[in-house]
GROMACS .gro file of N, CA and C in nm:
model
  543
    1MET      N    1   0.081  -0.120   0.000
    1MET     CA    2   0.000   0.000   0.000
    1MET      C    3   0.086   0.126   0.000
    2THR      N    4   0.205   0.117   0.058
    2THR     CA    5   0.294   0.233   0.059
    2THR      C    6   0.327   0.276  -0.083
    3ASP      N    7   0.350   0.181  -0.174
    3ASP     CA    8   0.380   0.214  -0.312
    3ASP      C    9   0.266   0.292  -0.375
    4ASP      N   10   0.141   0.250  -0.347
    4ASP     CA   11   0.026   0.321  -0.401
    4ASP      C   12   0.022   0.465  -0.353
    5LYS      N   13   0.051   0.486  -0.226
    5LYS     CA   14   0.050   0.622  -0.172
    5LYS      C   15   0.160   0.707  -0.237
    6ASP      N   16   0.274   0.646  -0.263
    6ASP     CA   17   0.384   0.718  -0.328
    6ASP      C   18   0.345   0.760  -0.470
    7VAL      N   19   0.283   0.669  -0.542
    7VAL     CA   20   0.239   0.699  -0.678
    7VAL      C   21   0.134   0.809  -0.675
    8LEU      N   22   0.037   0.797  -0.585
    8LEU     CA   23  -0.067   0.898  -0.576
    8LEU      C   24  -0.010   1.034  -0.538
    9ARG      N   25   0.087   1.036  -0.449
    9ARG     CA   26   0.150   1.162  -0.411
    9ARG      C   27   0.220   1.224  -0.533
   10ASP      N   28   0.290   1.140  -0.610
   10ASP     CA   29   0.360   1.190  -0.729
   10ASP      C   30   0.261   1.244  -0.832
   11VAL      N   31   0.151   1.172  -0.852
   11VAL     CA   32   0.048   1.217  -0.945
   11VAL      C   33  -0.011   1.349  -0.898
   12TRP      N   34  -0.044   1.356  -0.771
   12TRP     CA   35  -0.106   1.475  -0.714
   12TRP      C   36  -0.011   1.595  -0.724
   13SER      N   37   0.118   1.571  -0.716
   13SER     CA   38   0.213   1.682  -0.715
   13SER      C   39   0.270   1.715  -0.853
   14GLY      N   40   0.219   1.653  -0.960
   14GLY     CA   41   0.265   1.683  -1.096
   14GLY      C   42   0.241   1.828  -1.132
   15ARG      N   43   0.337   1.892  -1.196
   15ARG     CA   44   0.330   2.034  -1.230
   15ARG      C   45   0.368   2.056  -1.377
   16ILE      N   46   0.313   2.163  -1.434
   16ILE     CA   47   0.345   2.202  -1.571
   16ILE      C   48   0.402   2.344  -1.567
   17PRO      N   49   0.528   2.361  -1.610
   17PRO     CA   50   0.583   2.497  -1.616
   17PRO      C   51   0.507   2.579  -1.721
   18THR      N   52   0.462   2.697  -1.681
   18THR     CA   53   0.374   2.776  -1.767
   18THR      C   54   0.418   2.922  -1.769
   19CYS      N   55   0.410   2.982  -1.887
   19CYS     CA   56   0.440   3.123  -1.906
   19CYS      C   57   0.312   3.193  -1.952
   20PHE      N   58   0.264   3.286  -1.870
   20PHE     CA   59   0.146   3.365  -1.905
   20PHE      C   60   0.193   3.496  -1.967
   21THR      N   61   0.139   3.527  -2.085
   21THR     CA   62   0.171   3.654  -2.149
   21THR      C   63   0.041   3.727  -2.179
   22LEU      N   64   0.045   3.857  -2.169
   22LEU     CA   65  -0.072   3.939  -2.195
   22LEU      C   66  -0.093   3.950  -2.346
   23TYR      N   67  -0.218   3.937  -2.389
   23TYR     CA   68  -0.252   3.949  -2.531
   23TYR      C   69  -0.202   4.083  -2.584
   24GLN      N   70  -0.145   4.082  -2.702
   24GLN     CA   71  -0.079   4.200  -2.759
   24GLN      C   72  -0.172   4.320  -2.776
   25ASP      N   73  -0.302   4.298  -2.793
   25ASP     CA   74  -0.394   4.409  -2.816
   25ASP      C   75  -0.453   4.468  -2.687
   26GLU      N   76  -0.417   4.412  -2.573
   26GLU     CA   77  -0.464   4.468  -2.446
   26GLU      C   78  -0.390   4.600  -2.423
   27LEU      N   79  -0.463   4.701  -2.379
   27LEU     CA   80  -0.403   4.832  -2.353
   27LEU      C   81  -0.326   4.828  -2.222
   28THR      N   82  -0.201   4.872  -2.229
   28THR     CA   83  -0.119   4.874  -2.109
   28THR      C   84  -0.050   5.009  -2.096
   29GLU      N   85  -0.016   5.041  -1.974
   29GLU     CA   86   0.055   5.166  -1.948
   29GLU      C   87   0.205   5.151  -1.976
   30ARG      N   88   0.253   5.029  -1.965
   30ARG     CA   89   0.392   4.997  -2.000
   30ARG      C   90   0.394   4.849  -2.041
   31GLU      N   91   0.507   4.805  -2.092
   31GLU     CA   92   0.518   4.667  -2.140
   31GLU      C   93   0.496   4.568  -2.025
   32ALA      N   94   0.417   4.466  -2.052
   32ALA     CA   95   0.387   4.365  -1.950
   32ALA      C   96   0.489   4.252  -1.956
   33GLU      N   97   0.553   4.227  -1.845
   33GLU     CA   98   0.646   4.115  -1.835
   33GLU      C   99   0.568   3.984  -1.828
   34PRO      N  100   0.619   3.876  -1.886
   34PRO     CA  101   0.552   3.747  -1.872
   34PRO      C  102   0.549   3.704  -1.725
   35TYR      N  103   0.457   3.616  -1.694
   35TYR     CA  104   0.442   3.567  -1.557
   35TYR      C  105   0.455   3.414  -1.560
   36TYR      N  106   0.548   3.361  -1.481
   36TYR     CA  107   0.577   3.218  -1.482
   36TYR      C  108   0.523   3.151  -1.356
   37LEU      N  109   0.460   3.036  -1.376
   37LEU     CA  110   0.408   2.956  -1.265
   37LEU      C  111   0.427   2.808  -1.296
   38LEU      N  112   0.440   2.729  -1.191
   38LEU     CA  113   0.431   2.583  -1.203
   38LEU      C  114   0.287   2.548  -1.167
   39LEU      N  115   0.211   2.505  -1.266
   39LEU     CA  116   0.068   2.477  -1.245
   39LEU      C  117   0.046   2.330  -1.209
   40PRO      N  118  -0.030   2.303  -1.104
   40PRO     CA  119  -0.064   2.165  -1.070
   40PRO      C  120  -0.152   2.103  -1.179
   41ARG      N  121  -0.117   1.986  -1.224
   41ARG     CA  122  -0.194   1.918  -1.329
   41ARG      C  123  -0.337   1.890  -1.285
   42VAL      N  124  -0.359   1.869  -1.157
   42VAL     CA  125  -0.492   1.829  -1.110
   42VAL      C  126  -0.576   1.948  -1.064
   43SER      N  127  -0.533   2.069  -1.096
   43SER     CA  128  -0.607   2.188  -1.056
   43SER      C  129  -0.676   2.250  -1.177
   44TYR      N  130  -0.728   2.370  -1.158
   44TYR     CA  131  -0.800   2.441  -1.263
   44TYR      C  132  -0.737   2.579  -1.285
   45LEU      N  133  -0.739   2.627  -1.410
   45LEU     CA  134  -0.683   2.758  -1.440
   45LEU      C  135  -0.746   2.869  -1.356
   46THR      N  136  -0.874   2.858  -1.331
   46THR     CA  137  -0.943   2.962  -1.256
   46THR      C  138  -0.893   2.974  -1.112
   47LEU      N  139  -0.823   2.873  -1.064
   47LEU     CA  140  -0.768   2.882  -0.929
   47LEU      C  141  -0.638   2.961  -0.924
   48VAL      N  142  -0.581   2.994  -1.040
   48VAL     CA  143  -0.461   3.078  -1.043
   48VAL      C  144  -0.489   3.215  -1.104
   49THR      N  145  -0.614   3.242  -1.138
   49THR     CA  146  -0.645   3.370  -1.203
   49THR      C  147  -0.613   3.489  -1.114
   50ASP      N  148  -0.631   3.476  -0.984
   50ASP     CA  149  -0.601   3.589  -0.894
   50ASP      C  150  -0.454   3.629  -0.905
   51LYS      N  151  -0.365   3.530  -0.906
   51LYS     CA  152  -0.221   3.559  -0.917
   51LYS      C  153  -0.189   3.622  -1.052
   52VAL      N  154  -0.244   3.566  -1.157
   52VAL     CA  155  -0.217   3.617  -1.292
   52VAL      C  156  -0.274   3.758  -1.308
   53LYS      N  157  -0.395   3.776  -1.263
   53LYS     CA  158  -0.460   3.906  -1.271
   53LYS      C  159  -0.380   4.012  -1.194
   54LYS      N  160  -0.337   3.978  -1.075
   54LYS     CA  161  -0.260   4.071  -0.992
   54LYS      C  162  -0.130   4.113  -1.064
   55HIS      N  163  -0.066   4.017  -1.127
   55HIS     CA  164   0.058   4.047  -1.199
   55HIS      C  165   0.033   4.147  -1.312
   56PHE      N  166  -0.070   4.124  -1.394
   56PHE     CA  167  -0.093   4.208  -1.511
   56PHE      C  168  -0.166   4.338  -1.479
   57GLN      N  169  -0.234   4.344  -1.366
   57GLN     CA  170  -0.301   4.468  -1.326
   57GLN      C  171  -0.202   4.582  -1.306
   58LYS      N  172  -0.080   4.547  -1.275
   58LYS     CA  173   0.023   4.648  -1.250
   58LYS      C  174   0.049   4.736  -1.373
   59VAL      N  175   0.023   4.682  -1.492
   59VAL     CA  176   0.053   4.757  -1.614
   59VAL      C  177  -0.073   4.800  -1.689
   60MET      N  178  -0.189   4.773  -1.634
   60MET     CA  179  -0.314   4.804  -1.703
   60MET      C  180  -0.395   4.907  -1.627
   61ARG      N  181  -0.478   4.976  -1.700
   61ARG     CA  182  -0.571   5.069  -1.637
   61ARG      C  183  -0.690   4.988  -1.584
   62THR      N  184  -0.740   5.027  -1.471
   62THR     CA  185  -0.851   4.955  -1.406
   62THR      C  186  -0.971   4.941  -1.499
   63GLU      N  187  -1.002   5.045  -1.573
   63GLU     CA  188  -1.120   5.041  -1.661
   63GLU      C  189  -1.103   4.944  -1.779
   64ASP      N  190  -0.982   4.900  -1.806
   64ASP     CA  191  -0.957   4.806  -1.915
   64ASP      C  192  -0.961   4.660  -1.871
   65ILE      N  193  -0.986   4.637  -1.743
   65ILE     CA  194  -0.986   4.501  -1.691
   65ILE      C  195  -1.129   4.454  -1.672
   66SER      N  196  -1.163   4.347  -1.741
   66SER     CA  197  -1.293   4.283  -1.719
   66SER      C  198  -1.268   4.134  -1.694
   67GLU      N  199  -1.355   4.050  -1.738
   67GLU     CA  200  -1.342   3.908  -1.708
   67GLU      C  201  -1.219   3.846  -1.775
   68ILE      N  202  -1.137   3.783  -1.696
   68ILE     CA  203  -1.014   3.722  -1.746
   68ILE      C  204  -1.045   3.587  -1.812
   69TRP      N  205  -0.973   3.560  -1.919
   69TRP     CA  206  -0.982   3.430  -1.983
   69TRP      C  207  -0.848   3.399  -2.049
   70PHE      N  208  -0.830   3.270  -2.079
   70PHE     CA  209  -0.700   3.223  -2.129
   70PHE      C  210  -0.716   3.152  -2.263
   71GLU      N  211  -0.608   3.157  -2.342
   71GLU     CA  212  -0.608   3.084  -2.468
   71GLU      C  213  -0.469   3.026  -2.494
   72PHE      N  214  -0.467   2.923  -2.575
   72PHE     CA  215  -0.342   2.866  -2.624
   72PHE      C  216  -0.357   2.849  -2.773
   73GLU      N  217  -0.270   2.914  -2.849
   73GLU     CA  218  -0.271   2.907  -2.996
   73GLU      C  219  -0.412   2.929  -3.052
   74ASP      N  220  -0.474   3.038  -3.010
   74ASP     CA  221  -0.607   3.081  -3.057
   74ASP      C  222  -0.721   2.990  -3.012
   75ILE      N  223  -0.696   2.902  -2.919
   75ILE     CA  224  -0.801   2.814  -2.865
   75ILE      C  225  -0.831   2.857  -2.722
   76PRO      N  226  -0.953   2.907  -2.697
   76PRO     CA  227  -0.989   2.942  -2.560
   76PRO      C  228  -0.983   2.818  -2.470
   77LEU      N  229  -0.926   2.834  -2.352
   77LEU     CA  230  -0.909   2.721  -2.259
   77LEU      C  231  -1.024   2.716  -2.161
   78LYS      N  232  -1.090   2.603  -2.156
   78LYS     CA  233  -1.209   2.586  -2.071
   78LYS      C  234  -1.169   2.576  -1.924
   79TRP      N  235  -1.229   2.661  -1.841
   79TRP     CA  236  -1.194   2.666  -1.699
   79TRP      C  237  -1.235   2.540  -1.625
   80HIS      N  238  -1.337   2.471  -1.673
   80HIS     CA  239  -1.389   2.354  -1.602
   80HIS      C  240  -1.318   2.224  -1.639
   81TYR      N  241  -1.211   2.232  -1.718
   81TYR     CA  242  -1.125   2.118  -1.746
   81TYR      C  243  -0.999   2.131  -1.659
   82PRO      N  244  -0.952   2.022  -1.603
   82PRO     CA  245  -0.827   2.028  -1.526
   82PRO      C  246  -0.710   2.073  -1.614
   83ILE      N  247  -0.615   2.139  -1.552
   83ILE     CA  248  -0.499   2.193  -1.623
   83ILE      C  249  -0.424   2.083  -1.699
   84GLY      N  250  -0.404   1.969  -1.635
   84GLY     CA  251  -0.334   1.859  -1.701
   84GLY      C  252  -0.405   1.812  -1.826
   85LEU      N  253  -0.538   1.806  -1.821
   85LEU     CA  254  -0.615   1.765  -1.937
   85LEU      C  255  -0.602   1.870  -2.048
   86LEU      N  256  -0.613   1.997  -2.014
   86LEU     CA  257  -0.597   2.103  -2.114
   86LEU      C  258  -0.459   2.094  -2.182
   87PHE      N  259  -0.357   2.074  -2.101
   87PHE     CA  260  -0.222   2.062  -2.156
   87PHE      C  261  -0.212   1.941  -2.248
   88ASP      N  262  -0.263   1.827  -2.203
   88ASP     CA  263  -0.254   1.705  -2.284
   88ASP      C  264  -0.333   1.717  -2.414
   89LEU      N  265  -0.447   1.785  -2.410
   89LEU     CA  266  -0.530   1.801  -2.530
   89LEU      C  267  -0.469   1.898  -2.631
   90HIS      N  268  -0.411   2.007  -2.581
   90HIS     CA  269  -0.372   2.116  -2.669
   90HIS      C  270  -0.222   2.138  -2.685
   91ALA      N  271  -0.142   2.098  -2.587
   91ALA     CA  272  -0.003   2.143  -2.590
   91ALA      C  273   0.101   2.035  -2.561
   92SER      N  274   0.061   1.911  -2.556
   92SER     CA  275   0.155   1.807  -2.516
   92SER      C  276   0.273   1.791  -2.613
   93ASN      N  277   0.256   1.838  -2.736
   93ASN     CA  278   0.364   1.827  -2.834
   93ASN      C  279   0.446   1.956  -2.847
   94THR      N  280   0.424   2.050  -2.756
   94THR     CA  281   0.499   2.175  -2.762
   94THR      C  282   0.610   2.174  -2.658
   95SER      N  283   0.701   2.267  -2.674
   95SER     CA  284   0.810   2.277  -2.576
   95SER      C  285   0.760   2.350  -2.451
   96LEU      N  286   0.831   2.327  -2.343
   96LEU     CA  287   0.797   2.392  -2.217
   96LEU      C  288   0.882   2.516  -2.202
   97PRO      N  289   0.838   2.618  -2.134
   97PRO     CA  290   0.711   2.626  -2.061
   97PRO      C  291   0.593   2.641  -2.158
   98TRP      N  292   0.477   2.600  -2.110
   98TRP     CA  293   0.352   2.613  -2.184
   98TRP      C  294   0.318   2.761  -2.191
   99SER      N  295   0.300   2.814  -2.311
   99SER     CA  296   0.271   2.957  -2.330
   99SER      C  297   0.121   2.979  -2.339
  100ILE      N  298   0.067   3.044  -2.238
  100ILE     CA  299  -0.076   3.074  -2.233
  100ILE      C  300  -0.093   3.225  -2.247
  101THR      N  301  -0.186   3.265  -2.332
  101THR     CA  302  -0.215   3.406  -2.353
  101THR      C  303  -0.331   3.447  -2.262
  102VAL      N  304  -0.315   3.564  -2.199
  102VAL     CA  305  -0.414   3.617  -2.104
  102VAL      C  306  -0.493   3.729  -2.172
  103HIS      N  307  -0.625   3.723  -2.157
  103HIS     CA  308  -0.714   3.826  -2.211
  103HIS      C  309  -0.798   3.885  -2.099
  104PHE      N  310  -0.830   4.014  -2.114
  104PHE     CA  311  -0.921   4.080  -2.022
  104PHE      C  312  -1.042   4.139  -2.094
  105LYS      N  313  -1.047   4.124  -2.225
  105LYS     CA  314  -1.158   4.178  -2.304
  105LYS      C  315  -1.206   4.072  -2.402
  106ASN      N  316  -1.322   4.101  -2.459
  106ASN     CA  317  -1.379   4.017  -2.565
  106ASN      C  318  -1.394   3.871  -2.522
  107PHE      N  319  -1.455   3.850  -2.406
  107PHE     CA  320  -1.477   3.714  -2.356
  107PHE      C  321  -1.555   3.633  -2.461
  108PRO      N  322  -1.504   3.515  -2.499
  108PRO     CA  323  -1.569   3.435  -2.604
  108PRO      C  324  -1.686   3.352  -2.548
  109SER      N  325  -1.798   3.416  -2.526
  109SER     CA  326  -1.914   3.351  -2.463
  109SER      C  327  -1.964   3.230  -2.540
  110LYS      N  328  -1.942   3.228  -2.670
  110LYS     CA  329  -1.989   3.112  -2.747
  110LYS      C  330  -1.898   2.990  -2.727
  111ASP      N  331  -1.776   3.013  -2.677
  111ASP     CA  332  -1.681   2.903  -2.659
  111ASP      C  333  -1.657   2.864  -2.513
  112LEU      N  334  -1.678   2.961  -2.423
  112LEU     CA  335  -1.646   2.937  -2.281
  112LEU      C  336  -1.765   2.968  -2.191
  113LEU      N  337  -1.771   2.896  -2.080
  113LEU     CA  338  -1.868   2.926  -1.975
  113LEU      C  339  -1.810   3.036  -1.887
  114HIS      N  340  -1.896   3.123  -1.838
  114HIS     CA  341  -1.851   3.224  -1.741
  114HIS      C  342  -1.830   3.157  -1.607
  115CYS      N  343  -1.732   3.203  -1.534
  115CYS     CA  344  -1.706   3.151  -1.400
  115CYS      C  345  -1.697   3.271  -1.306
  116GLN      N  346  -1.799   3.288  -1.225
  116GLN     CA  347  -1.809   3.409  -1.144
  116GLN      C  348  -1.734   3.403  -1.011
  117SER      N  349  -1.706   3.281  -0.962
  117SER     CA  350  -1.639   3.274  -0.831
  117SER      C  351  -1.574   3.137  -0.811
  118LYS      N  352  -1.492   3.130  -0.707
  118LYS     CA  353  -1.431   3.002  -0.671
  118LYS      C  354  -1.535   2.903  -0.619
  119ASP      N  355  -1.646   2.953  -0.568
  119ASP     CA  356  -1.754   2.865  -0.524
  119ASP      C  357  -1.809   2.785  -0.641
  120VAL      N  358  -1.815   2.846  -0.758
  120VAL     CA  359  -1.862   2.777  -0.879
  120VAL      C  360  -1.765   2.665  -0.915
  121ILE      N  361  -1.636   2.693  -0.905
  121ILE     CA  362  -1.535   2.591  -0.936
  121ILE      C  363  -1.546   2.475  -0.838
  122GLU      N  364  -1.559   2.507  -0.710
  122GLU     CA  365  -1.571   2.403  -0.608
  122GLU      C  366  -1.695   2.318  -0.632
  123ALA      N  367  -1.807   2.382  -0.661
  123ALA     CA  368  -1.932   2.308  -0.686
  123ALA      C  369  -1.917   2.218  -0.809
  124HIS      N  370  -1.852   2.269  -0.913
  124HIS     CA  371  -1.829   2.188  -1.033
  124HIS      C  372  -1.741   2.068  -1.002
  125PHE      N  373  -1.632   2.092  -0.930
  125PHE     CA  374  -1.540   1.983  -0.896
  125PHE      C  375  -1.611   1.876  -0.812
  126MET      N  376  -1.680   1.919  -0.707
  126MET     CA  377  -1.747   1.821  -0.621
  126MET      C  378  -1.857   1.747  -0.697
  127SER      N  379  -1.926   1.815  -0.786
  127SER     CA  380  -2.027   1.750  -0.868
  127SER      C  381  -1.964   1.644  -0.957
  128SER      N  382  -1.848   1.675  -1.014
  128SER     CA  383  -1.777   1.578  -1.099
  128SER      C  384  -1.731   1.457  -1.019
  129VAL      N  385  -1.682   1.483  -0.897
  129VAL     CA  386  -1.639   1.372  -0.811
  129VAL      C  387  -1.758   1.284  -0.776
  130LYS      N  388  -1.869   1.346  -0.740
  130LYS     CA  389  -1.990   1.270  -0.704
  130LYS      C  390  -2.041   1.189  -0.823
  131GLU      N  391  -2.040   1.249  -0.940
  131GLU     CA  392  -2.086   1.179  -1.061
  131GLU      C  393  -1.997   1.058  -1.090
  132ALA      N  394  -1.866   1.078  -1.083
  132ALA     CA  395  -1.773   0.968  -1.108
  132ALA      C  396  -1.790   0.858  -1.004
  133ASP      N  397  -1.808   0.896  -0.879
  133ASP     CA  398  -1.828   0.797  -0.773
  133ASP      C  399  -1.958   0.720  -0.795
  134THR      N  400  -2.062   0.787  -0.838
  134THR     CA  401  -2.189   0.720  -0.866
  134THR      C  402  -2.172   0.617  -0.977
  135LEU      N  403  -2.100   0.654  -1.081
  135LEU     CA  404  -2.080   0.562  -1.194
  135LEU      C  405  -1.989   0.445  -1.157
  136LYS      N  406  -1.887   0.473  -1.078
  136LYS     CA  407  -1.787   0.371  -1.050
  136LYS      C  408  -1.816   0.289  -0.925
  137HIS      N  409  -1.872   0.354  -0.821
  137HIS     CA  410  -1.887   0.287  -0.692
  137HIS      C  411  -2.029   0.297  -0.634
  138LYS      N  412  -2.125   0.336  -0.717
  138LYS     CA  413  -2.263   0.351  -0.670
  138LYS      C  414  -2.272   0.444  -0.549
  139SER      N  415  -2.194   0.549  -0.551
  139SER     CA  416  -2.191   0.655  -0.448
  139SER      C  417  -2.140   0.609  -0.313
  140GLN      N  418  -2.075   0.495  -0.305
  140GLN     CA  419  -2.028   0.444  -0.177
  140GLN      C  420  -1.917   0.531  -0.117
  141VAL      N  421  -1.823   0.578  -0.198
  141VAL     CA  422  -1.710   0.655  -0.146
  141VAL      C  423  -1.757   0.791  -0.098
  142ILE      N  424  -1.831   0.861  -0.182
  142ILE     CA  425  -1.874   0.996  -0.149
  142ILE      C  426  -1.971   0.996  -0.031
  143ASN      N  427  -2.056   0.894  -0.021
  143ASN     CA  428  -2.151   0.887   0.090
  143ASN      C  429  -2.081   0.862   0.223
  144GLU      N  430  -1.965   0.801   0.221
  144GLU     CA  431  -1.890   0.776   0.344
  144GLU      C  432  -1.808   0.897   0.387
  145MET      N  433  -1.794   0.992   0.298
  145MET     CA  434  -1.717   1.113   0.331
  145MET      C  435  -1.801   1.209   0.415
  146GLN      N  436  -1.735   1.275   0.508
  146GLN     CA  437  -1.801   1.379   0.586
  146GLN      C  438  -1.774   1.513   0.518
  147LYS      N  439  -1.849   1.614   0.559
  147LYS     CA  440  -1.831   1.747   0.499
  147LYS      C  441  -1.686   1.795   0.512
  148LYS      N  442  -1.623   1.765   0.625
  148LYS     CA  443  -1.484   1.807   0.643
  148LYS      C  444  -1.392   1.736   0.543
  149ASP      N  445  -1.426   1.612   0.505
  149ASP     CA  446  -1.347   1.540   0.404
  149ASP      C  447  -1.361   1.608   0.267
  150HIS      N  448  -1.484   1.652   0.235
  150HIS     CA  449  -1.506   1.724   0.109
  150HIS      C  450  -1.421   1.851   0.107
  151LYS      N  451  -1.424   1.924   0.218
  151LYS     CA  452  -1.348   2.050   0.227
  151LYS      C  453  -1.197   2.023   0.218
  152GLN      N  454  -1.154   1.916   0.283
  152GLN     CA  455  -1.011   1.882   0.280
  152GLN      C  456  -0.967   1.847   0.138
  153LEU      N  457  -1.049   1.772   0.068
  153LEU     CA  458  -1.019   1.737  -0.071
  153LEU      C  459  -1.010   1.864  -0.156
  154TRP      N  460  -1.108   1.953  -0.138
  154TRP     CA  461  -1.109   2.078  -0.214
  154TRP      C  462  -0.988   2.164  -0.179
  155MET      N  463  -0.955   2.175  -0.052
  155MET     CA  464  -0.840   2.256  -0.011
  155MET      C  465  -0.710   2.197  -0.066
  156GLY      N  466  -0.700   2.064  -0.067
  156GLY     CA  467  -0.583   1.999  -0.125
  156GLY      C  468  -0.568   2.033  -0.272
  157LEU      N  469  -0.680   2.030  -0.344
  157LEU     CA  470  -0.678   2.064  -0.486
  157LEU      C  471  -0.645   2.212  -0.505
  158GLN      N  472  -0.708   2.297  -0.426
  158GLN     CA  473  -0.689   2.441  -0.438
  158GLN      C  474  -0.545   2.482  -0.405
  159ASN      N  475  -0.488   2.419  -0.306
  159ASN     CA  476  -0.352   2.454  -0.263
  159ASN      C  477  -0.245   2.371  -0.331
  160GLY      N  478  -0.287   2.272  -0.410
  160GLY     CA  479  -0.190   2.187  -0.477
  160GLY      C  480  -0.111   2.101  -0.381
  161ARG      N  481  -0.172   2.064  -0.270
  161ARG     CA  482  -0.102   1.985  -0.169
  161ARG      C  483  -0.164   1.847  -0.158
  162TYR      N  484  -0.080   1.750  -0.160
  162TYR     CA  485  -0.122   1.611  -0.143
  162TYR      C  486  -0.137   1.581   0.005
  163ALA      N  487  -0.242   1.512   0.039
  163ALA     CA  488  -0.261   1.464   0.176
  163ALA      C  489  -0.297   1.318   0.169
  164PRO      N  490  -0.235   1.233   0.250
  164PRO     CA  491  -0.266   1.090   0.244
  164PRO      C  492  -0.415   1.060   0.256
  165ARG      N  493  -0.490   1.147   0.324
  165ARG     CA  494  -0.633   1.122   0.338
  165ARG      C  495  -0.707   1.143   0.207
  166ASN      N  496  -0.644   1.210   0.109
  166ASN     CA  497  -0.707   1.226  -0.022
  166ASN      C  498  -0.708   1.094  -0.099
  167VAL      N  499  -0.630   0.997  -0.054
  167VAL     CA  500  -0.616   0.870  -0.124
  167VAL      C  501  -0.751   0.800  -0.144
  168PHE      N  502  -0.838   0.808  -0.046
  168PHE     CA  503  -0.963   0.734  -0.057
  168PHE      C  504  -1.053   0.788  -0.167
  169VAL      N  505  -1.029   0.908  -0.213
  169VAL     CA  506  -1.114   0.965  -0.315
  169VAL      C  507  -1.062   0.937  -0.456
  170VAL      N  508  -0.936   0.904  -0.471
  170VAL     CA  509  -0.876   0.886  -0.603
  170VAL      C  510  -0.952   0.787  -0.691
  171PRO      N  511  -1.003   0.675  -0.636
  171PRO     CA  512  -1.076   0.584  -0.724
  171PRO      C  513  -1.200   0.646  -0.787
  172CYS      N  514  -1.251   0.754  -0.733
  172CYS     CA  515  -1.372   0.812  -0.790
  172CYS      C  516  -1.347   0.947  -0.856
  173ILE      N  517  -1.221   0.980  -0.885
  173ILE     CA  518  -1.190   1.106  -0.951
  173ILE      C  519  -1.262   1.109  -1.086
  174PRO      N  520  -1.319   1.225  -1.125
  174PRO     CA  521  -1.392   1.234  -1.252
  174PRO      C  522  -1.306   1.196  -1.371
  175LEU      N  523  -1.372   1.151  -1.475
  175LEU     CA  524  -1.304   1.104  -1.595
  175LEU      C  525  -1.203   1.204  -1.649
  176PRO      N  526  -1.237   1.334  -1.668
  176PRO     CA  527  -1.134   1.426  -1.716
  176PRO      C  528  -1.015   1.433  -1.622
  177MET      N  529  -1.040   1.423  -1.491
  177MET     CA  530  -0.931   1.426  -1.396
  177MET      C  531  -0.843   1.302  -1.412
  178ALA      N  532  -0.905   1.188  -1.441
  178ALA     CA  533  -0.829   1.065  -1.458
  178ALA      C  534  -0.732   1.081  -1.576
  179PHE      N  535  -0.778   1.149  -1.684
  179PHE     CA  536  -0.689   1.172  -1.796
  179PHE      C  537  -0.577   1.267  -1.758
  180ALA      N  538  -0.607   1.361  -1.668
  180ALA     CA  539  -0.507   1.458  -1.627
  180ALA      C  540  -0.395   1.391  -1.548
  181PHE      N  541  -0.426   1.280  -1.483
  181PHE     CA  542  -0.323   1.210  -1.408
  181PHE      C  543  -0.231   1.140  -1.503
   0.00000   0.00000   0.00000
């Protein structure tokens, strides 16, 4: 069982080196420096938007900042897909760091869902876990979890930290998450 925990810890701690650059047509007061992060494969882009936004706000006028969204090679990146899945679908054959373009205008509503808060991300994630558990284990895993276990799983995902107690949930991780691993 120790080997399984080691593998799960390694999977949970997988990272993708990423370079965020501001879209060339965004109005800035001065040139925007790229922003580099190691993104957890099992997390979501919307969980790093605060950091990215804070970095680029330094060079932008407040009135020019609206809803943030990301793209890779002219493809809008869906916030509700795990980062690892997005990378594997769109960029696995490119060199690292993964170059993601940041936009603050012209949100592509026909291609992307709006995400108004981290509560929406958490609800989506937990819904995906519950759905996967229902399909795979007839809801046995999720029904045995207490609210604090749900919160701990979410906090682990949000903070990119592996906890041995997260192990019991791995068998019911949603299908897109399974691909991200």
